[in-house]
């Protein structure tokens, strides 16, 4: 219909319909061309980001290796430093030293490198009432050197060989020696009275409690200084059999 309500001639109506259909097409085509340019630009930027990320990941191991290299200790420097600090005055180390503090010969069997680093950095943060002095270190490297030296002293425990012993109590005795329990405790034939004397522990505690405590000391006492040796059930059975056996 026209403006006055008059019918529109067929040819004019066809021209109008044709105009309405064709006019938007160039506009849509222009839109898509602009959109294509935006998408291409976005993809180009995204490609750069991915490439940069890949380069970063490629370089990261080298940087991590450098950091790890800085934390590697020198055992020779560590031994020298321990003598300069007179650590042997209180601690047994190897075949020499005092008995004021724990024997450190096999300390790496019972303490991780991370634990030792924190302890040496400031002992009072781990155990406020400790008699261990806090040294003033020139650098973290000195601590790493000491830990590296202590690492050379440890004797790995051959638990499979020990547990082949038919006498359970005898196997427990061998395990007590291998794990150097006497570095802190007196147990029957000797040791140190730094921590509880375990010679008569059977008169105070039940075997079931001993076994659970050895399995996870911190589960029973979060503030205990007793390390977790991650003992197997068979090892625990043997150690308890020895400790609770004849004096």
PDB file of C-alpha atoms in Angstrom:
ATOM      1  CA  UNK A   1       0.000   0.000   0.000  1.00  0.00           C
ATOM      2  CA  UNK A   2       1.149   3.568  -0.698  1.00  0.00           C
ATOM      3  CA  UNK A   3       1.085   6.483   1.726  1.00  0.00           C
ATOM      4  CA  UNK A   4      -2.562   7.309   0.792  1.00  0.00           C
ATOM      5  CA  UNK A   5      -3.682   3.729   0.998  1.00  0.00           C
ATOM      6  CA  UNK A   6      -3.537   3.306  -2.774  1.00  0.00           C
ATOM      7  CA  UNK A   7      -2.270  -0.010  -4.110  1.00  0.00           C
ATOM      8  CA  UNK A   8       1.346  -0.013  -5.227  1.00  0.00           C
ATOM      9  CA  UNK A   9       1.991  -0.979  -8.829  1.00  0.00           C
ATOM     10  CA  UNK A  10       3.495  -4.485  -9.122  1.00  0.00           C
ATOM     11  CA  UNK A  11       6.721  -3.299 -10.741  1.00  0.00           C
ATOM     12  CA  UNK A  12       7.316  -0.643  -8.058  1.00  0.00           C
ATOM     13  CA  UNK A  13       6.600  -3.185  -5.306  1.00  0.00           C
ATOM     14  CA  UNK A  14       9.097  -5.610  -6.891  1.00  0.00           C
ATOM     15  CA  UNK A  15      11.707  -2.868  -7.016  1.00  0.00           C
ATOM     16  CA  UNK A  16      11.091  -2.045  -3.355  1.00  0.00           C
ATOM     17  CA  UNK A  17      11.404  -5.699  -2.316  1.00  0.00           C
ATOM     18  CA  UNK A  18      14.582  -6.057  -4.331  1.00  0.00           C
ATOM     19  CA  UNK A  19      16.022  -2.952  -2.702  1.00  0.00           C
ATOM     20  CA  UNK A  20      15.138  -4.196   0.791  1.00  0.00           C
ATOM     21  CA  UNK A  21      16.786  -7.542   0.174  1.00  0.00           C
ATOM     22  CA  UNK A  22      19.982  -6.311  -1.444  1.00  0.00           C
ATOM     23  CA  UNK A  23      20.755  -3.256   0.629  1.00  0.00           C
ATOM     24  CA  UNK A  24      21.703  -5.084   3.846  1.00  0.00           C
ATOM     25  CA  UNK A  25      23.997  -7.549   2.067  1.00  0.00           C
ATOM     26  CA  UNK A  26      26.857  -5.132   1.413  1.00  0.00           C
ATOM     27  CA  UNK A  27      26.570  -3.952   5.034  1.00  0.00           C
ATOM     28  CA  UNK A  28      26.792  -7.534   6.349  1.00  0.00           C
ATOM     29  CA  UNK A  29      29.674  -8.257   4.012  1.00  0.00           C
ATOM     30  CA  UNK A  30      31.524  -5.215   5.341  1.00  0.00           C
ATOM     31  CA  UNK A  31      30.819  -6.273   8.888  1.00  0.00           C
ATOM     32  CA  UNK A  32      32.225  -9.743   8.288  1.00  0.00           C
ATOM     33  CA  UNK A  33      35.292  -8.308   6.599  1.00  0.00           C
ATOM     34  CA  UNK A  34      35.925  -6.145   9.652  1.00  0.00           C
ATOM     35  CA  UNK A  35      35.220  -9.121  11.929  1.00  0.00           C
ATOM     36  CA  UNK A  36      37.642 -11.268   9.953  1.00  0.00           C
ATOM     37  CA  UNK A  37      40.317  -8.653  10.480  1.00  0.00           C
ATOM     38  CA  UNK A  38      39.604  -8.578  14.227  1.00  0.00           C
ATOM     39  CA  UNK A  39      39.707 -12.386  14.463  1.00  0.00           C
ATOM     40  CA  UNK A  40      42.955 -12.502  12.500  1.00  0.00           C
ATOM     41  CA  UNK A  41      44.470  -9.855  14.768  1.00  0.00           C
ATOM     42  CA  UNK A  42      43.301 -11.688  17.877  1.00  0.00           C
ATOM     43  CA  UNK A  43      44.699 -14.991  16.625  1.00  0.00           C
ATOM     44  CA  UNK A  44      47.997 -13.307  15.802  1.00  0.00           C
ATOM     45  CA  UNK A  45      48.292 -11.871  19.312  1.00  0.00           C
ATOM     46  CA  UNK A  46      47.253 -15.203  20.844  1.00  0.00           C
ATOM     47  CA  UNK A  47      49.934 -16.965  18.812  1.00  0.00           C
ATOM     48  CA  UNK A  48      52.548 -14.579  20.192  1.00  0.00           C
ATOM     49  CA  UNK A  49      51.374 -15.256  23.748  1.00  0.00           C
ATOM     50  CA  UNK A  50      51.498 -19.019  23.251  1.00  0.00           C
ATOM     51  CA  UNK A  51      54.941 -18.754  21.665  1.00  0.00           C
ATOM     52  CA  UNK A  52      56.227 -16.612  24.520  1.00  0.00           C
ATOM     53  CA  UNK A  53      54.782 -19.074  27.054  1.00  0.00           C
ATOM     54  CA  UNK A  54      56.477 -21.942  25.279  1.00  0.00           C
ATOM     55  CA  UNK A  55      59.805 -20.135  25.384  1.00  0.00           C
ATOM     56  CA  UNK A  56      59.345 -19.464  29.096  1.00  0.00           C
ATOM     57  CA  UNK A  57      58.596 -23.124  29.783  1.00  0.00           C
ATOM     58  CA  UNK A  58      61.600 -24.125  27.732  1.00  0.00           C
ATOM     59  CA  UNK A  59      63.875 -21.833  29.707  1.00  0.00           C
ATOM     60  CA  UNK A  60      62.383 -22.613  33.135  1.00  0.00           C
ATOM     61  CA  UNK A  61      64.287 -25.887  33.760  1.00  0.00           C
ATOM     62  CA  UNK A  62      67.586 -24.118  33.194  1.00  0.00           C
ATOM     63  CA  UNK A  63      66.655 -21.467  35.760  1.00  0.00           C
ATOM     64  CA  UNK A  64      65.472 -24.120  38.214  1.00  0.00           C
ATOM     65  CA  UNK A  65      68.722 -26.000  37.744  1.00  0.00           C
ATOM     66  CA  UNK A  66      70.632 -22.863  38.548  1.00  0.00           C
ATOM     67  CA  UNK A  67      68.650 -22.414  41.772  1.00  0.00           C
ATOM     68  CA  UNK A  68      69.159 -26.042  42.696  1.00  0.00           C
ATOM     69  CA  UNK A  69      72.845 -25.677  41.971  1.00  0.00           C
ATOM     70  CA  UNK A  70      73.067 -22.872  44.536  1.00  0.00           C
ATOM     71  CA  UNK A  71      71.648 -25.161  47.248  1.00  0.00           C
ATOM     72  CA  UNK A  72      74.156 -27.963  46.691  1.00  0.00           C
ATOM     73  CA  UNK A  73      76.439 -28.206  49.684  1.00  0.00           C
ATOM     74  CA  UNK A  74      80.163 -28.822  49.834  1.00  0.00           C
ATOM     75  CA  UNK A  75      80.817 -31.599  52.394  1.00  0.00           C
ATOM     76  CA  UNK A  76      84.505 -30.663  52.788  1.00  0.00           C
ATOM     77  CA  UNK A  77      83.579 -27.061  53.570  1.00  0.00           C
ATOM     78  CA  UNK A  78      80.836 -28.360  55.869  1.00  0.00           C
ATOM     79  CA  UNK A  79      83.225 -30.474  57.942  1.00  0.00           C
ATOM     80  CA  UNK A  80      85.662 -27.569  58.229  1.00  0.00           C
ATOM     81  CA  UNK A  81      82.882 -25.249  59.349  1.00  0.00           C
ATOM     82  CA  UNK A  82      81.626 -27.709  61.974  1.00  0.00           C
ATOM     83  CA  UNK A  83      85.108 -27.828  63.480  1.00  0.00           C
ATOM     84  CA  UNK A  84      85.374 -24.050  63.437  1.00  0.00           C
ATOM     85  CA  UNK A  85      82.019 -23.811  65.239  1.00  0.00           C
ATOM     86  CA  UNK A  86      83.179 -26.479  67.710  1.00  0.00           C
ATOM     87  CA  UNK A  87      80.143 -28.697  67.087  1.00  0.00           C
ATOM     88  CA  UNK A  88      82.200 -31.653  68.299  1.00  0.00           C
ATOM     89  CA  UNK A  89      82.207 -30.183  71.785  1.00  0.00           C
ATOM     90  CA  UNK A  90      78.572 -31.235  72.281  1.00  0.00           C
ATOM     91  CA  UNK A  91      77.849 -33.764  69.554  1.00  0.00           C
ATOM     92  CA  UNK A  92      79.289 -37.103  68.645  1.00  0.00           C
ATOM     93  CA  UNK A  93      80.186 -37.012  64.969  1.00  0.00           C
ATOM     94  CA  UNK A  94      81.764 -40.088  63.463  1.00  0.00           C
ATOM     95  CA  UNK A  95      84.154 -41.550  66.010  1.00  0.00           C
ATOM     96  CA  UNK A  96      84.749 -38.371  67.989  1.00  0.00           C
ATOM     97  CA  UNK A  97      82.901 -35.657  69.848  1.00  0.00           C
ATOM     98  CA  UNK A  98      80.993 -35.024  73.055  1.00  0.00           C
ATOM     99  CA  UNK A  99      77.796 -36.397  74.517  1.00  0.00           C
ATOM    100  CA  UNK A 100      75.959 -33.253  75.586  1.00  0.00           C
ATOM    101  CA  UNK A 101      73.711 -33.286  72.530  1.00  0.00           C
ATOM    102  CA  UNK A 102      72.507 -36.050  70.184  1.00  0.00           C
ATOM    103  CA  UNK A 103      75.021 -38.007  68.171  1.00  0.00           C
ATOM    104  CA  UNK A 104      74.900 -36.651  64.631  1.00  0.00           C
ATOM    105  CA  UNK A 105      76.596 -39.503  62.800  1.00  0.00           C
ATOM    106  CA  UNK A 106      73.343 -40.852  61.419  1.00  0.00           C
ATOM    107  CA  UNK A 107      71.205 -37.780  61.867  1.00  0.00           C
ATOM    108  CA  UNK A 108      70.279 -37.893  58.168  1.00  0.00           C
ATOM    109  CA  UNK A 109      68.464 -41.179  58.813  1.00  0.00           C
ATOM    110  CA  UNK A 110      66.042 -39.445  61.117  1.00  0.00           C
ATOM    111  CA  UNK A 111      65.909 -35.867  59.793  1.00  0.00           C
ATOM    112  CA  UNK A 112      65.289 -34.538  56.293  1.00  0.00           C
ATOM    113  CA  UNK A 113      67.466 -31.883  54.681  1.00  0.00           C
ATOM    114  CA  UNK A 114      64.570 -29.416  54.949  1.00  0.00           C
ATOM    115  CA  UNK A 115      64.183 -30.093  58.670  1.00  0.00           C
ATOM    116  CA  UNK A 116      67.915 -29.724  59.299  1.00  0.00           C
ATOM    117  CA  UNK A 117      68.056 -26.468  57.351  1.00  0.00           C
ATOM    118  CA  UNK A 118      65.245 -24.971  59.424  1.00  0.00           C
ATOM    119  CA  UNK A 119      66.823 -26.259  62.624  1.00  0.00           C
ATOM    120  CA  UNK A 120      70.277 -24.850  61.861  1.00  0.00           C
ATOM    121  CA  UNK A 121      68.834 -21.568  60.663  1.00  0.00           C
ATOM    122  CA  UNK A 122      67.227 -20.983  64.062  1.00  0.00           C
ATOM    123  CA  UNK A 123      66.804 -23.925  66.493  1.00  0.00           C
ATOM    124  CA  UNK A 124      64.492 -21.992  68.798  1.00  0.00           C
ATOM    125  CA  UNK A 125      61.812 -21.800  66.105  1.00  0.00           C
ATOM    126  CA  UNK A 126      61.508 -25.591  66.220  1.00  0.00           C
ATOM    127  CA  UNK A 127      62.192 -26.098  69.913  1.00  0.00           C
ATOM    128  CA  UNK A 128      62.026 -22.872  71.988  1.00  0.00           C
ATOM    129  CA  UNK A 129      63.633 -24.440  75.077  1.00  0.00           C
ATOM    130  CA  UNK A 130      66.581 -25.975  73.225  1.00  0.00           C
ATOM    131  CA  UNK A 131      70.119 -25.510  74.431  1.00  0.00           C
ATOM    132  CA  UNK A 132      71.333 -25.438  70.836  1.00  0.00           C
ATOM    133  CA  UNK A 133      72.706 -21.980  70.012  1.00  0.00           C
ATOM    134  CA  UNK A 134      71.552 -19.986  66.999  1.00  0.00           C
ATOM    135  CA  UNK A 135      74.590 -19.252  64.873  1.00  0.00           C
ATOM    136  CA  UNK A 136      75.020 -16.178  62.730  1.00  0.00           C
ATOM    137  CA  UNK A 137      75.537 -17.516  59.226  1.00  0.00           C
ATOM    138  CA  UNK A 138      77.309 -15.621  56.488  1.00  0.00           C
ATOM    139  CA  UNK A 139      75.006 -17.238  53.950  1.00  0.00           C
ATOM    140  CA  UNK A 140      72.577 -20.131  53.475  1.00  0.00           C
ATOM    141  CA  UNK A 141      75.384 -21.909  51.651  1.00  0.00           C
ATOM    142  CA  UNK A 142      77.130 -22.586  54.960  1.00  0.00           C
ATOM    143  CA  UNK A 143      74.063 -24.470  56.201  1.00  0.00           C
ATOM    144  CA  UNK A 144      73.888 -26.451  52.976  1.00  0.00           C
ATOM    145  CA  UNK A 145      77.580 -27.330  53.367  1.00  0.00           C
ATOM    146  CA  UNK A 146      77.042 -28.710  56.873  1.00  0.00           C
ATOM    147  CA  UNK A 147      74.056 -30.775  55.744  1.00  0.00           C
ATOM    148  CA  UNK A 148      76.101 -32.110  52.828  1.00  0.00           C
ATOM    149  CA  UNK A 149      78.808 -33.227  55.256  1.00  0.00           C
ATOM    150  CA  UNK A 150      76.305 -34.917  57.579  1.00  0.00           C
ATOM    151  CA  UNK A 151      74.865 -36.654  54.544  1.00  0.00           C
ATOM    152  CA  UNK A 152      78.209 -38.385  53.944  1.00  0.00           C
ATOM    153  CA  UNK A 153      78.221 -39.904  57.438  1.00  0.00           C
ATOM    154  CA  UNK A 154      74.935 -41.806  57.354  1.00  0.00           C
ATOM    155  CA  UNK A 155      74.806 -45.565  56.906  1.00  0.00           C
ATOM    156  CA  UNK A 156      71.617 -46.667  55.099  1.00  0.00           C
ATOM    157  CA  UNK A 157      69.558 -49.283  56.961  1.00  0.00           C
ATOM    158  CA  UNK A 158      69.349 -52.646  55.203  1.00  0.00           C
ATOM    159  CA  UNK A 159      65.976 -53.503  56.695  1.00  0.00           C
ATOM    160  CA  UNK A 160      65.378 -56.495  54.426  1.00  0.00           C
ATOM    161  CA  UNK A 161      68.590 -58.150  55.558  1.00  0.00           C
ATOM    162  CA  UNK A 162      67.942 -57.405  59.226  1.00  0.00           C
ATOM    163  CA  UNK A 163      64.362 -58.710  59.122  1.00  0.00           C
ATOM    164  CA  UNK A 164      65.584 -62.054  57.814  1.00  0.00           C
ATOM    165  CA  UNK A 165      66.842 -62.664  61.368  1.00  0.00           C
ATOM    166  CA  UNK A 166      64.670 -65.452  62.790  1.00  0.00           C
ATOM    167  CA  UNK A 167      64.837 -64.110  66.355  1.00  0.00           C
ATOM    168  CA  UNK A 168      62.447 -61.132  66.400  1.00  0.00           C
ATOM    169  CA  UNK A 169      64.109 -59.488  69.418  1.00  0.00           C
ATOM    170  CA  UNK A 170      67.534 -59.888  67.808  1.00  0.00           C
ATOM    171  CA  UNK A 171      66.238 -58.211  64.665  1.00  0.00           C
ATOM    172  CA  UNK A 172      64.925 -55.396  66.872  1.00  0.00           C
ATOM    173  CA  UNK A 173      68.342 -54.990  68.483  1.00  0.00           C
ATOM    174  CA  UNK A 174      69.948 -54.700  65.056  1.00  0.00           C
ATOM    175  CA  UNK A 175      67.358 -52.134  63.986  1.00  0.00           C
ATOM    176  CA  UNK A 176      67.899 -50.058  67.137  1.00  0.00           C
ATOM    177  CA  UNK A 177      71.598 -49.990  66.303  1.00  0.00           C
ATOM    178  CA  UNK A 178      71.055 -49.306  62.596  1.00  0.00           C
ATOM    179  CA  UNK A 179      68.679 -46.404  63.236  1.00  0.00           C
ATOM    180  CA  UNK A 180      71.063 -45.123  65.915  1.00  0.00           C
ATOM    181  CA  UNK A 181      68.340 -44.857  68.572  1.00  0.00           C
ATOM    182  CA  UNK A 182      71.052 -44.595  71.226  1.00  0.00           C
ATOM    183  CA  UNK A 183      72.041 -41.235  69.764  1.00  0.00           C
ATOM    184  CA  UNK A 184      69.321 -39.854  72.045  1.00  0.00           C
ATOM    185  CA  UNK A 185      68.134 -42.702  74.289  1.00  0.00           C
ATOM    186  CA  UNK A 186      69.694 -45.076  76.754  1.00  0.00           C
ATOM    187  CA  UNK A 187      68.578 -48.584  75.820  1.00  0.00           C
ATOM    188  CA  UNK A 188      69.877 -51.456  77.949  1.00  0.00           C
ATOM    189  CA  UNK A 189      73.559 -51.638  77.058  1.00  0.00           C
ATOM    190  CA  UNK A 190      74.225 -47.943  76.536  1.00  0.00           C
ATOM    191  CA  UNK A 191      73.237 -44.709  74.906  1.00  0.00           C
ATOM    192  CA  UNK A 192      72.517 -41.159  76.040  1.00  0.00           C
ATOM    193  CA  UNK A 193      70.134 -39.776  78.609  1.00  0.00           C
ATOM    194  CA  UNK A 194      69.193 -36.750  76.524  1.00  0.00           C
ATOM    195  CA  UNK A 195      65.699 -38.129  76.082  1.00  0.00           C
ATOM    196  CA  UNK A 196      63.765 -40.815  78.002  1.00  0.00           C
ATOM    197  CA  UNK A 197      65.639 -43.900  79.103  1.00  0.00           C
ATOM    198  CA  UNK A 198      63.919 -46.765  77.307  1.00  0.00           C
ATOM    199  CA  UNK A 199      65.496 -49.606  79.261  1.00  0.00           C
ATOM    200  CA  UNK A 200      62.453 -50.036  81.524  1.00  0.00           C
ATOM    201  CA  UNK A 201      59.844 -48.563  79.223  1.00  0.00           C
ATOM    202  CA  UNK A 202      57.870 -51.805  79.402  1.00  0.00           C
ATOM    203  CA  UNK A 203      57.165 -51.143  83.071  1.00  0.00           C
ATOM    204  CA  UNK A 204      55.457 -47.868  82.190  1.00  0.00           C
ATOM    205  CA  UNK A 205      53.757 -48.360  78.853  1.00  0.00           C
ATOM    206  CA  UNK A 206      51.860 -51.119  77.101  1.00  0.00           C
ATOM    207  CA  UNK A 207      53.264 -52.697  73.925  1.00  0.00           C
ATOM    208  CA  UNK A 208      50.238 -51.504  71.937  1.00  0.00           C
ATOM    209  CA  UNK A 209      51.002 -47.880  72.804  1.00  0.00           C
ATOM    210  CA  UNK A 210      54.700 -48.281  71.971  1.00  0.00           C
ATOM    211  CA  UNK A 211      53.814 -49.627  68.548  1.00  0.00           C
ATOM    212  CA  UNK A 212      51.386 -46.812  67.768  1.00  0.00           C
ATOM    213  CA  UNK A 213      53.849 -44.182  68.940  1.00  0.00           C
ATOM    214  CA  UNK A 214      56.661 -45.575  66.786  1.00  0.00           C
ATOM    215  CA  UNK A 215      54.334 -45.629  63.787  1.00  0.00           C
ATOM    216  CA  UNK A 216      53.687 -41.889  63.960  1.00  0.00           C
ATOM    217  CA  UNK A 217      55.074 -39.993  66.990  1.00  0.00           C
ATOM    218  CA  UNK A 218      53.515 -36.653  66.052  1.00  0.00           C
ATOM    219  CA  UNK A 219      50.049 -38.188  65.901  1.00  0.00           C
ATOM    220  CA  UNK A 220      50.331 -38.715  69.664  1.00  0.00           C
ATOM    221  CA  UNK A 221      52.296 -35.626  70.541  1.00  0.00           C
ATOM    222  CA  UNK A 222      52.463 -32.776  67.975  1.00  0.00           C
ATOM    223  CA  UNK A 223      55.302 -31.189  69.948  1.00  0.00           C
ATOM    224  CA  UNK A 224      57.461 -34.281  70.266  1.00  0.00           C
ATOM    225  CA  UNK A 225      61.091 -34.125  69.190  1.00  0.00           C
ATOM    226  CA  UNK A 226      60.955 -37.787  68.278  1.00  0.00           C
ATOM    227  CA  UNK A 227      61.398 -38.171  64.499  1.00  0.00           C
ATOM    228  CA  UNK A 228      59.238 -40.327  62.295  1.00  0.00           C
ATOM    229  CA  UNK A 229      61.428 -43.106  60.873  1.00  0.00           C
ATOM    230  CA  UNK A 230      58.568 -44.370  58.693  1.00  0.00           C
ATOM    231  CA  UNK A 231      59.045 -47.849  60.109  1.00  0.00           C
ATOM    232  CA  UNK A 232      57.212 -50.826  58.685  1.00  0.00           C
ATOM    233  CA  UNK A 233      54.889 -52.823  60.943  1.00  0.00           C
ATOM    234  CA  UNK A 234      57.425 -55.649  60.937  1.00  0.00           C
ATOM    235  CA  UNK A 235      60.216 -53.318  62.050  1.00  0.00           C
ATOM    236  CA  UNK A 236      58.044 -51.942  64.846  1.00  0.00           C
ATOM    237  CA  UNK A 237      57.193 -55.439  66.066  1.00  0.00           C
ATOM    238  CA  UNK A 238      60.906 -56.293  66.183  1.00  0.00           C
ATOM    239  CA  UNK A 239      61.980 -53.092  67.955  1.00  0.00           C
ATOM    240  CA  UNK A 240      59.257 -53.397  70.612  1.00  0.00           C
ATOM    241  CA  UNK A 241      60.166 -57.066  71.149  1.00  0.00           C
ATOM    242  CA  UNK A 242      63.758 -56.047  71.809  1.00  0.00           C
ATOM    243  CA  UNK A 243      63.016 -53.043  74.033  1.00  0.00           C
ATOM    244  CA  UNK A 244      60.492 -54.931  76.140  1.00  0.00           C
ATOM    245  CA  UNK A 245      62.620 -58.056  76.295  1.00  0.00           C
ATOM    246  CA  UNK A 246      65.181 -59.061  78.954  1.00  0.00           C
ATOM    247  CA  UNK A 247      67.319 -56.197  80.231  1.00  0.00           C
TER     248      UNK A 247
END
